[in-house]
GROMACS .gro file of C-alpha atoms in nm:
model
  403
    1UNK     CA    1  -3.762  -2.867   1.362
    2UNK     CA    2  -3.975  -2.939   1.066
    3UNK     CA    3  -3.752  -2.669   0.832
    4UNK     CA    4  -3.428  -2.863   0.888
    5UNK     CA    5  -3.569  -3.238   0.860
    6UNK     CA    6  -3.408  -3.448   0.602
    7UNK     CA    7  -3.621  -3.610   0.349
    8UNK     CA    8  -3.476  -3.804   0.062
    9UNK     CA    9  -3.584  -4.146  -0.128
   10UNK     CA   10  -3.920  -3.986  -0.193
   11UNK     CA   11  -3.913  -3.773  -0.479
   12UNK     CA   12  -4.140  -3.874  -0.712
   13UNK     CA   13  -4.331  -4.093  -0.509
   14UNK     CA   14  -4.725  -4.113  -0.485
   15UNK     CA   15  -4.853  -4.057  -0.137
   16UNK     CA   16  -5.220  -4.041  -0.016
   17UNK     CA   17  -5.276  -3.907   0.321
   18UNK     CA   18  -5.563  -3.976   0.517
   19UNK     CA   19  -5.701  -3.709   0.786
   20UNK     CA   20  -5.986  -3.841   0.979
   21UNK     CA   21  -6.139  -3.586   1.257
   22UNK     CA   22  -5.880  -3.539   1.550
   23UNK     CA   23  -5.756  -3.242   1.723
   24UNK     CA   24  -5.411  -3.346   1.575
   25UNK     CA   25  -5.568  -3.332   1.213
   26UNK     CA   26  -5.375  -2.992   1.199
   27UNK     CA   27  -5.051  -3.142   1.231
   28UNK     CA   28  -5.157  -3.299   0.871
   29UNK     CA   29  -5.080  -2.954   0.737
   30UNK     CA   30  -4.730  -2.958   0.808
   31UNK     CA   31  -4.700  -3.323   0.681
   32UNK     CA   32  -4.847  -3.250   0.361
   33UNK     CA   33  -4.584  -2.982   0.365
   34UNK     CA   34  -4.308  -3.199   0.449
   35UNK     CA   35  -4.375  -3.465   0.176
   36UNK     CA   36  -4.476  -3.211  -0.139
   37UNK     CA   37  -4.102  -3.018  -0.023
   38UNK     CA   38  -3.916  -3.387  -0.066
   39UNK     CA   39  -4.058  -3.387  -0.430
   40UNK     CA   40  -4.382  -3.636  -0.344
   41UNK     CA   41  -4.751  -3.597  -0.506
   42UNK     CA   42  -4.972  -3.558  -0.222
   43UNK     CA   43  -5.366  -3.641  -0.265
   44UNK     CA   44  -5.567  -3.624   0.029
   45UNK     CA   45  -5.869  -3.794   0.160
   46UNK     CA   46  -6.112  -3.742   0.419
   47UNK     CA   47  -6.379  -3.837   0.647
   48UNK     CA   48  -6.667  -3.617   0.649
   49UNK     CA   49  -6.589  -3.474   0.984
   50UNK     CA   50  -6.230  -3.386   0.936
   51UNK     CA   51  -6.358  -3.035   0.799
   52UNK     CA   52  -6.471  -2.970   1.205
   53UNK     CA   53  -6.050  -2.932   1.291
   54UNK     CA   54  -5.902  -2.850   0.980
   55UNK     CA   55  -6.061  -2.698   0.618
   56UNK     CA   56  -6.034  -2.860   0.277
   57UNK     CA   57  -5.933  -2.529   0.150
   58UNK     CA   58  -5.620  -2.538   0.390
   59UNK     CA   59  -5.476  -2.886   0.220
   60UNK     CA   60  -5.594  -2.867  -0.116
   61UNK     CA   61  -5.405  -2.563  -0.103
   62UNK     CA   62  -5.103  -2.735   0.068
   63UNK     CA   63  -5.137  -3.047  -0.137
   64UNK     CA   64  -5.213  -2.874  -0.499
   65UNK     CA   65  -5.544  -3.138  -0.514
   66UNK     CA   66  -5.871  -3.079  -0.452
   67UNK     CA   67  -5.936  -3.259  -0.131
   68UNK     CA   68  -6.188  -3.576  -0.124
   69UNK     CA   69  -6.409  -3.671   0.135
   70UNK     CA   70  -6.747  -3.833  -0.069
   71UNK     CA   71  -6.717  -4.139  -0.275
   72UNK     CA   72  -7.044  -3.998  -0.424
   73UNK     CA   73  -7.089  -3.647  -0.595
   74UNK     CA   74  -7.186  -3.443  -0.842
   75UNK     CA   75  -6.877  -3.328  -1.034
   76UNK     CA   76  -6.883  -3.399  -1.350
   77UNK     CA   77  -6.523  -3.444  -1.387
   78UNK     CA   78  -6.492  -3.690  -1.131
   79UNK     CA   79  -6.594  -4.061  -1.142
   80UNK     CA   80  -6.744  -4.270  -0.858
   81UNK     CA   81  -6.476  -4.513  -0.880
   82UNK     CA   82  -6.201  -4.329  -0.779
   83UNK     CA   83  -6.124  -4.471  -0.479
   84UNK     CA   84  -6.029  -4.761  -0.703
   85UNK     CA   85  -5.838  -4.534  -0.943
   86UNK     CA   86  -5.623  -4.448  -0.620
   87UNK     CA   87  -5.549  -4.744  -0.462
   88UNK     CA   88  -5.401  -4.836  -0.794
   89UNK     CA   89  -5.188  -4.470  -0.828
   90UNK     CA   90  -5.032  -4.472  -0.499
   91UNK     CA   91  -4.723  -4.594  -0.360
   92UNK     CA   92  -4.822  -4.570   0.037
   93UNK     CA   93  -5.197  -4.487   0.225
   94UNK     CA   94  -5.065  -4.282   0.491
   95UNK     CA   95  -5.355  -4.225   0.786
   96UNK     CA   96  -5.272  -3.974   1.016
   97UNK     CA   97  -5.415  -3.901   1.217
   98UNK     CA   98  -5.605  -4.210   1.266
   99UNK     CA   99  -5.941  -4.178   1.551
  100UNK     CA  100  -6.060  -4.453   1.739
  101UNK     CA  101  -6.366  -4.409   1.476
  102UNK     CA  102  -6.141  -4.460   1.184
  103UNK     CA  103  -5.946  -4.717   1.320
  104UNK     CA  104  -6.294  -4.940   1.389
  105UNK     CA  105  -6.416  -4.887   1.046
  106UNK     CA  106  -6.083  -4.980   0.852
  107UNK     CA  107  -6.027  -5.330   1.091
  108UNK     CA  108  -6.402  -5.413   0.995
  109UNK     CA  109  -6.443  -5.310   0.626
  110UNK     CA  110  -6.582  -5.060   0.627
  111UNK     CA  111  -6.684  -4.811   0.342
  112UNK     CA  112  -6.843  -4.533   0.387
  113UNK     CA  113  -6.598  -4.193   0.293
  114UNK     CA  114  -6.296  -4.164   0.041
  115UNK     CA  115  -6.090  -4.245   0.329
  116UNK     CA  116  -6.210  -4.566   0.410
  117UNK     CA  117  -6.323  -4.728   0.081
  118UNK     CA  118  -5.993  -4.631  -0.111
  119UNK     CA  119  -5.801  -4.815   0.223
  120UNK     CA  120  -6.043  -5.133   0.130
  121UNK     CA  121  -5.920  -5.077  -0.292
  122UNK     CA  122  -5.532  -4.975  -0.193
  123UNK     CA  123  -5.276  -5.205  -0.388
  124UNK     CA  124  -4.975  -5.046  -0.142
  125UNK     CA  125  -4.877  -5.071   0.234
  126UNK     CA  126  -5.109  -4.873   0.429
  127UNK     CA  127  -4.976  -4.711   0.729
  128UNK     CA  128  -5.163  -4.620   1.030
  129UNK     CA  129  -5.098  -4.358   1.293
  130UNK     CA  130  -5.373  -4.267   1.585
  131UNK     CA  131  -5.420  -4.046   1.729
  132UNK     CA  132  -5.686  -3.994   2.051
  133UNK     CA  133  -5.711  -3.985   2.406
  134UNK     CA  134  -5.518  -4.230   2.646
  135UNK     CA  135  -5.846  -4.408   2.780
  136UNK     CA  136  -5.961  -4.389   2.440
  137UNK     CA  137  -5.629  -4.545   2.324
  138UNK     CA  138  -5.584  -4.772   2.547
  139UNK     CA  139  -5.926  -4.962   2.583
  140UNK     CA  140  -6.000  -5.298   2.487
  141UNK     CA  141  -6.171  -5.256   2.199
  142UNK     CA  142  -5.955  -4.984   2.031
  143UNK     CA  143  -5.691  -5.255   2.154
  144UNK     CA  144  -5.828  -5.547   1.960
  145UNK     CA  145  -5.879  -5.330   1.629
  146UNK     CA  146  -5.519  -5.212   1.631
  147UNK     CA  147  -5.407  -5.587   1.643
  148UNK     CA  148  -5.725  -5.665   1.407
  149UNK     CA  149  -5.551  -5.405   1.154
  150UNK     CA  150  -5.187  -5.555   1.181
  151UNK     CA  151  -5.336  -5.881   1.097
  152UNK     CA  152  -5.500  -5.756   0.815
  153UNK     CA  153  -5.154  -5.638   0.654
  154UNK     CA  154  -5.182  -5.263   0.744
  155UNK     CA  155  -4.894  -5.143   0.959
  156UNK     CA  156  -4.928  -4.969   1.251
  157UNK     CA  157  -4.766  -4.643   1.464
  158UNK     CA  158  -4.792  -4.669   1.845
  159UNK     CA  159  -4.944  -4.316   1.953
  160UNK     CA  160  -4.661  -4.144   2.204
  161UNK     CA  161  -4.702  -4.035   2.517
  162UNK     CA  162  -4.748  -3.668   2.631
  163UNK     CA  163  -4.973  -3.403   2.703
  164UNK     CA  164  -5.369  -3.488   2.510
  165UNK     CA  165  -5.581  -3.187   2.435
  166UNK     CA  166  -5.860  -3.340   2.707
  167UNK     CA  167  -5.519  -3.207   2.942
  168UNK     CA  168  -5.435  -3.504   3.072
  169UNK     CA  169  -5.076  -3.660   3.016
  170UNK     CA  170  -5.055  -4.032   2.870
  171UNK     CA  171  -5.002  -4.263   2.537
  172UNK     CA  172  -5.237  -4.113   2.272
  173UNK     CA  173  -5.046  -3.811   2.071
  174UNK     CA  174  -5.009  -3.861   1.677
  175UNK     CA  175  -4.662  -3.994   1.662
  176UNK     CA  176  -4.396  -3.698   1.626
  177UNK     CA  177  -4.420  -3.575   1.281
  178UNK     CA  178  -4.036  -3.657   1.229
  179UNK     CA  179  -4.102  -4.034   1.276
  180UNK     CA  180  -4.382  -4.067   1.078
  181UNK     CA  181  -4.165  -3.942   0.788
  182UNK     CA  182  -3.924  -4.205   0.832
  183UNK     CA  183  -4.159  -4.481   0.841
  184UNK     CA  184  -4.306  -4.311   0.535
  185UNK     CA  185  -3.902  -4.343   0.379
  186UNK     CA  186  -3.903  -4.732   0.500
  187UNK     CA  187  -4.253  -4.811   0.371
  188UNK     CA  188  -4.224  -4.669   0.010
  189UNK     CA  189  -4.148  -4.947  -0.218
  190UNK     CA  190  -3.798  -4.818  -0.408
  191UNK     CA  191  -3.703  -4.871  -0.740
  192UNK     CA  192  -3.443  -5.136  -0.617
  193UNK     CA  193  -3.639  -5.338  -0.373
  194UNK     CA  194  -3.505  -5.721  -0.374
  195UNK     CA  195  -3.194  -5.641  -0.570
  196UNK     CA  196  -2.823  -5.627  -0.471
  197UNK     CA  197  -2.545  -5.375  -0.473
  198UNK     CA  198  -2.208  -5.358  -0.396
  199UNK     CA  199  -2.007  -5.028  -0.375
  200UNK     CA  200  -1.618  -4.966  -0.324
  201UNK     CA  201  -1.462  -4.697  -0.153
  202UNK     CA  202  -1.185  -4.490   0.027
  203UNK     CA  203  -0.839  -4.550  -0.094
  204UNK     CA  204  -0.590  -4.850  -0.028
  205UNK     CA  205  -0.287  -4.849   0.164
  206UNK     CA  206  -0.009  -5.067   0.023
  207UNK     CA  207   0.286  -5.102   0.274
  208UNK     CA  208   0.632  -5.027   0.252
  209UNK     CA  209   0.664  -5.148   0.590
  210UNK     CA  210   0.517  -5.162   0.934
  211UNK     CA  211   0.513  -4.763   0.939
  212UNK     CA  212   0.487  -4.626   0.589
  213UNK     CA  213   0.242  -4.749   0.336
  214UNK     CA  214   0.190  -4.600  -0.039
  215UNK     CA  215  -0.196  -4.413  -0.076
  216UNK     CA  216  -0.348  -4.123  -0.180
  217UNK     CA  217  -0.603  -3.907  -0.061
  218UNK     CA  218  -0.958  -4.028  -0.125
  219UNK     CA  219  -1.180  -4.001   0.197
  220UNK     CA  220  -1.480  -4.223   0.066
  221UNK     CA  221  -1.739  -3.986   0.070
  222UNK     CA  222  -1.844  -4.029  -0.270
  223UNK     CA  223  -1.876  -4.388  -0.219
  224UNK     CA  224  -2.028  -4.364   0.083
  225UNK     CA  225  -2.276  -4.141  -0.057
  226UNK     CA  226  -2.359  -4.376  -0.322
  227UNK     CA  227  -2.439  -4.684  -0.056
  228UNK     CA  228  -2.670  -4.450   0.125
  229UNK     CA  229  -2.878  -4.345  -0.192
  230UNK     CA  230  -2.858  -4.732  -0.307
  231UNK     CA  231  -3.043  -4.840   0.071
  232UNK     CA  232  -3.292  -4.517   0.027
  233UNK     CA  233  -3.401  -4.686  -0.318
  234UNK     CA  234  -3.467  -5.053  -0.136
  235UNK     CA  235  -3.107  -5.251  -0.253
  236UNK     CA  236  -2.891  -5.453  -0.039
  237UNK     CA  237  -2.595  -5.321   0.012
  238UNK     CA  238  -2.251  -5.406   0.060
  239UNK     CA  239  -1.975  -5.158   0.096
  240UNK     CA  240  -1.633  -5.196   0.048
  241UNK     CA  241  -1.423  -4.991   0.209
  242UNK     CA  242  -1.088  -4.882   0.239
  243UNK     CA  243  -0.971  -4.670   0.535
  244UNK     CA  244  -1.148  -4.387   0.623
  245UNK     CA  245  -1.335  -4.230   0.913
  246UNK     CA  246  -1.621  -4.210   0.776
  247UNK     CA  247  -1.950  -4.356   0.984
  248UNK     CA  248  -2.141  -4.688   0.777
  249UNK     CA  249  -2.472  -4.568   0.670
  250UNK     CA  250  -2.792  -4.747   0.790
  251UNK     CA  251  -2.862  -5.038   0.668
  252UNK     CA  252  -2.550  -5.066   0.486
  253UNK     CA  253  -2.348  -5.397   0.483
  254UNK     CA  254  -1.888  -5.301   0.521
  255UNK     CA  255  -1.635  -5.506   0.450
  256UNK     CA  256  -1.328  -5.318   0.600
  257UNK     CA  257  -1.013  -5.399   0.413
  258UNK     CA  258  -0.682  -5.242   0.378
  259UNK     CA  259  -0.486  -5.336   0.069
  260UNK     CA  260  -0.564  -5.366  -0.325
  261UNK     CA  261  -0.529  -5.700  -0.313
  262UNK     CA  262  -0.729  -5.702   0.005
  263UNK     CA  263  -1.041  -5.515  -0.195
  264UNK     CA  264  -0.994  -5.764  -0.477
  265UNK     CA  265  -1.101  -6.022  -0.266
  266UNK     CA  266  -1.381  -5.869  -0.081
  267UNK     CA  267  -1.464  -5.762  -0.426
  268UNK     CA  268  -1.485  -6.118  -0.592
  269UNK     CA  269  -1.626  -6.204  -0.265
  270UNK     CA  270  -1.963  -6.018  -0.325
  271UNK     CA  271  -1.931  -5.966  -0.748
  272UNK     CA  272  -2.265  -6.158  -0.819
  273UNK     CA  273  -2.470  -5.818  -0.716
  274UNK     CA  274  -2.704  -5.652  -0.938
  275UNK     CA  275  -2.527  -5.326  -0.935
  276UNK     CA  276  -2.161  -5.255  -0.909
  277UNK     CA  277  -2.012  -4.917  -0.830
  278UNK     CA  278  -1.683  -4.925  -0.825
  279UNK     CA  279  -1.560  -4.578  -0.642
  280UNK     CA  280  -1.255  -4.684  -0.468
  281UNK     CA  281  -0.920  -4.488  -0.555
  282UNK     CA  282  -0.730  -4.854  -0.544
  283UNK     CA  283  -0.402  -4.803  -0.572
  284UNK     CA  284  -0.269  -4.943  -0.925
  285UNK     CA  285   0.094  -5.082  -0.731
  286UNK     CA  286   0.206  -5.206  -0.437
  287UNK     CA  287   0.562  -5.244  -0.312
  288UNK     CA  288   0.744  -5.555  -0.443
  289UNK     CA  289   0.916  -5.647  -0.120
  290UNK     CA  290   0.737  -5.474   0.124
  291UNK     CA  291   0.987  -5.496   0.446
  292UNK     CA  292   0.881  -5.647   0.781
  293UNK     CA  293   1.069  -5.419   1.007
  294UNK     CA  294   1.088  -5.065   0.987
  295UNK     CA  295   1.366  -4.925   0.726
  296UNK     CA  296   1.635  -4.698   0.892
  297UNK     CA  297   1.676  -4.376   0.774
  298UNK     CA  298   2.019  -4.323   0.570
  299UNK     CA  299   2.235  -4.107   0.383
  300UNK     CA  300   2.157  -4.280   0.001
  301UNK     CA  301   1.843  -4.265  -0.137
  302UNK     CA  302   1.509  -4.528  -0.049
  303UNK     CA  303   1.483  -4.698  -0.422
  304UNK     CA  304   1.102  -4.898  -0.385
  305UNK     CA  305   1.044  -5.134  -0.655
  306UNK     CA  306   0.669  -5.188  -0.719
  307UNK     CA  307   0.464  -5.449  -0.897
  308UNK     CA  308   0.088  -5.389  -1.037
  309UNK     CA  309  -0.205  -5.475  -0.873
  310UNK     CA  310  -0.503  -5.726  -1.003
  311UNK     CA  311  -0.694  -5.476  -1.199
  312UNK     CA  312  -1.035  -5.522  -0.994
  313UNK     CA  313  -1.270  -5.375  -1.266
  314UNK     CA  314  -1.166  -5.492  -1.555
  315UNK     CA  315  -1.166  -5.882  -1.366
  316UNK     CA  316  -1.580  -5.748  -1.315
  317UNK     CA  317  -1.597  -5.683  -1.660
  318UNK     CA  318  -1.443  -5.978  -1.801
  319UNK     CA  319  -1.667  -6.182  -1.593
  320UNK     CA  320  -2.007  -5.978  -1.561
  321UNK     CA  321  -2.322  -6.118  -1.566
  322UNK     CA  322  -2.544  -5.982  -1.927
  323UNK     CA  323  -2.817  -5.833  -1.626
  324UNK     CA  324  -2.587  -5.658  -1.430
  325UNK     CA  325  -2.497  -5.303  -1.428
  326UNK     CA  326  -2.149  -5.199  -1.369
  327UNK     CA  327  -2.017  -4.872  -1.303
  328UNK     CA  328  -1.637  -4.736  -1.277
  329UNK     CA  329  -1.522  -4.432  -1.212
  330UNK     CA  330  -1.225  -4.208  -1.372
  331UNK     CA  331  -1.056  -3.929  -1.234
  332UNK     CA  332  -0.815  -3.768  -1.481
  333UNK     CA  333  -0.653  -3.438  -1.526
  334UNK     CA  334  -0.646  -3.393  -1.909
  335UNK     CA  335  -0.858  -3.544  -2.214
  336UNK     CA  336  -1.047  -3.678  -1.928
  337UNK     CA  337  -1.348  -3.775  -2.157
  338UNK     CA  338  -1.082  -3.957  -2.394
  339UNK     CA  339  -0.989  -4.144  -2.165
  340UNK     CA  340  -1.301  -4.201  -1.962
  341UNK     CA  341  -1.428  -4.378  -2.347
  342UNK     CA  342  -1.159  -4.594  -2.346
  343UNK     CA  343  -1.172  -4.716  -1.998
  344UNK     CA  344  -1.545  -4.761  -2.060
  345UNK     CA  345  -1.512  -4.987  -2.369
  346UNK     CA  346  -1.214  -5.174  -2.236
  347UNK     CA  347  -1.354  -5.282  -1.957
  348UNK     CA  348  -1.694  -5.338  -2.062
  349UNK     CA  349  -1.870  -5.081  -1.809
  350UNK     CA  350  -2.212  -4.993  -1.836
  351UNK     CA  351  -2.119  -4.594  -1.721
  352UNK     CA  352  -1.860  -4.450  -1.626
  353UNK     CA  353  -1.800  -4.128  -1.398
  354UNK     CA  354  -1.547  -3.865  -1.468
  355UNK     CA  355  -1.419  -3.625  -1.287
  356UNK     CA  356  -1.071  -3.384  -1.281
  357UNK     CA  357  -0.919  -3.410  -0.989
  358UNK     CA  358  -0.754  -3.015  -1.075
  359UNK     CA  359  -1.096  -2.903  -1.092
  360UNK     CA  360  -1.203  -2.654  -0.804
  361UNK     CA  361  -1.508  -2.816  -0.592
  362UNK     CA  362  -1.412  -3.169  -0.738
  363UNK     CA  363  -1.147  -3.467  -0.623
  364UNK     CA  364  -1.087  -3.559  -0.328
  365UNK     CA  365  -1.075  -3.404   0.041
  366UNK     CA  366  -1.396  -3.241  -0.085
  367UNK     CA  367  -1.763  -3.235   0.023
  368UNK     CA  368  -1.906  -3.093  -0.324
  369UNK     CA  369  -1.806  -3.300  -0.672
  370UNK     CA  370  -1.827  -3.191  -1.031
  371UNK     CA  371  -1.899  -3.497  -1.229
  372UNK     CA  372  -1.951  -3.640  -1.630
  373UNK     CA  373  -2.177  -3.980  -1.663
  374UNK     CA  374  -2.094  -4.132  -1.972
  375UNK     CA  375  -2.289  -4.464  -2.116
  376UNK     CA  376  -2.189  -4.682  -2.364
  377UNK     CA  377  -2.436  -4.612  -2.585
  378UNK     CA  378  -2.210  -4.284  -2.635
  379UNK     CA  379  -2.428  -4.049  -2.400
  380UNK     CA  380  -2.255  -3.783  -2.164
  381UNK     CA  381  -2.457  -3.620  -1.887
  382UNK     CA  382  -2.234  -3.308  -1.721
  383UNK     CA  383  -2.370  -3.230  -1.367
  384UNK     CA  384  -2.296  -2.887  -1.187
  385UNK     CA  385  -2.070  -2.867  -0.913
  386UNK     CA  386  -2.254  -2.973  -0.586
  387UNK     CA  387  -2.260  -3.159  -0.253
  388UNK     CA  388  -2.152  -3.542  -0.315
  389UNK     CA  389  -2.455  -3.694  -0.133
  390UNK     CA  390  -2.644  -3.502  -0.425
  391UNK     CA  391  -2.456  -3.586  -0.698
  392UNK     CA  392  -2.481  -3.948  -0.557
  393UNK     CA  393  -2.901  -3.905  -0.600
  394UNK     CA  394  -2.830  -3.774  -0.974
  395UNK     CA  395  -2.587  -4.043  -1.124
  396UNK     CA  396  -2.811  -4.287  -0.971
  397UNK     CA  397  -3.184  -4.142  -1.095
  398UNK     CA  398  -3.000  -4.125  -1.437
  399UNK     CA  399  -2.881  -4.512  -1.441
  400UNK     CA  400  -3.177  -4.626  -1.321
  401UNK     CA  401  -3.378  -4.456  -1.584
  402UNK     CA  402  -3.107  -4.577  -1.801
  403UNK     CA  403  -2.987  -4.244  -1.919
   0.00000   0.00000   0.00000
């Protein structure tokens, strides 16, 4: 199960991991496992007992840092005011498991491992997950420190149900390993936490009548890929979409819409966002006189006269915001880059994405893309062909770090 989990949003982030003494405090193993393989720095702290179930050797080893358990010692490399030093460093306190021990000291304050006095010094969320027996769990007192703890600020994992190493069968397991994760994902504090983004995707279909409509082939993925990497980092987002089949990631806002002109105004609609990613393939004409009833085939040639459409990103540009980052997208089949500079500057983008739609493992219809990010400070950043939802992750780690 573990092997196959998807973890992303994390990389780079600075986890601690608390392991007070449980039975379960083996299934910290794996986790430490789980978050160093999705790119997180792992320190891990200790109550003195923990070494009973599970040895410092095993996740110092897993984590690539030298366990702690005392707040005083006698390495000289080491300061007594760590605990401070890493409630400052991390991003999330994860406890798990957490005993009914544990649990008692953190709702009363107090201090008396690396476990608990870096939970008292810890400038992030803390998150707590118990772990113990189901009377255990489920008395009064453990009860009232739970609900002592959420008052406090920290958040708290129910234990699940199932079979407890006394053998009987009740509410007191460490929550599934899987779960924890994805609290982990909701609790880490993203780059864009508080800010707004709006994506377009999919293509438009501009009718020629009731049955036939002028499109092209764009599925949305890449779009859609973007809005899911945007929520991971902690932005609101709203996705424009043209038609596609596609599912709406979580915690994505869509706007459904049909037409060019429909996206423009769904566009305009939501333009005051923080970031703009315009993906959409919108078509650049739409039948003059589209008919109402369906034309009849015939002997003599259909003749469609077409108009342009508003041109939605260069409307963004005109009217941008000096904070806001926009983003458009280019897919050419020669002197892409060319032409990529010219759309950027003419349409006052922040970046711009390029890609040839003749290229093999890039376009549309495709899961992988093969992509250029150019800024308008003249930088061009060529990524290697891969699968869109990763390419999604790059473009955005580079804009974010602005380059």
């Amino acid at each position: 199960m573990s092997d196959t989990l998807p973890i992303s949003g994390l990389e780079g982030k600075r986890l601690l991991l608390g392991v007070s003494g449980s039975i379960a405090a083996y299934k910290s193993a794996e986790l430490v496992r789980l978050l160093r393989r999705a790119g997180c720095e792992v320190q891990v702290l200790t109550t003195p007992d923990t070494a009973r179930f599970i040895s410092p050797l095993t996740l110092g080893t897993l984590s690539q840092r030298r366990v702690l358990t005392e707040i005083f010692h006698d390495e000289a490399e080491r300061t007594w005011t760590e605990h401070i030093t890493l409630g400052h460093w991390a991003d999330l306190y994860v406890i798990a498991p957490a005993t009914a021990q544990t649990i008692a000291k953190l709702a009363h304050g107090f201090s008396d491992s690396m476990l608990t006095a870096t939970a008292l010094a810890a400038h992030c969320p803390v998150l707590i997950c118990p772990a113990m027996d189901h009377d255990m769990y489920m008395h009064p007192a453990v009860r009232a420190n739970l609900k002592r703890l959420q008052g406090l600020g920290y958040q708290v994992m129910q234990a699940v149900y199932g079979e407890l190493a006394s053998g009987l069968v009740g509410l007191g397991r460490l929550p599934d390993l899987p779960d924890i994760v994805s609290r982990i994902t909701e609790l880490v504090p993203g780059k864009l936490r508080g800010r707004r983004a709006l994506v377009t995707a999919g293509p438009t279909r501009e009718p020629i009548d009731p049955v036939r409509a002028v499109t092209n082939h764009s599925t949305g993925t890449m779009g859609f890929a973007l809005a899911e990497s945007l929520v991971r980092q902690g932005a609101q987002v709203t996705l424009v979409t043209g038609p596609t089949l596609l599912n709406t990631p979580s915690g994505v806002r869509r706007v459904d819409v049909s037409t060019a002109a429909e996206m423009y105004e769904a566009v305009m609609a939501n333009r005051d966002a923080d970031y703009v990613f315009m993906a959409a393939a919108v078509a650049d004409y739409t039948p003059a006189e589209p008919s109402s009833a369906k034309l009849r085939k015939a002997d003599a040639k259909l003749t469609l006269r077409l108009r342009r459409t508003s041109d939605i990103l260069a409307e963004l540009g005109r009217h941008r915001r000096d904070d806001q980052v926009l983003v458009g997208f280019a897919m050419e089949t020669e002197d892409g880059l060319a032409r990529a500079r010219a759309k950027l500057a003419d349409k006052h983008l922040d970046w711009i994405v390029l890609n040839y739609i003749n290229e093999p493992g890039a376009g549309f219809g495709t899961g992988t893309n093969r992509v250029t990010l150019i800024g308008r400070d003249g930088s061009s950043h060529a990524l290697d062909t891969m699968p869109k939802e990763e390419v999604a992750e790059a473009l955005l780690d580079r804009i974010l770090a602005g380059g």
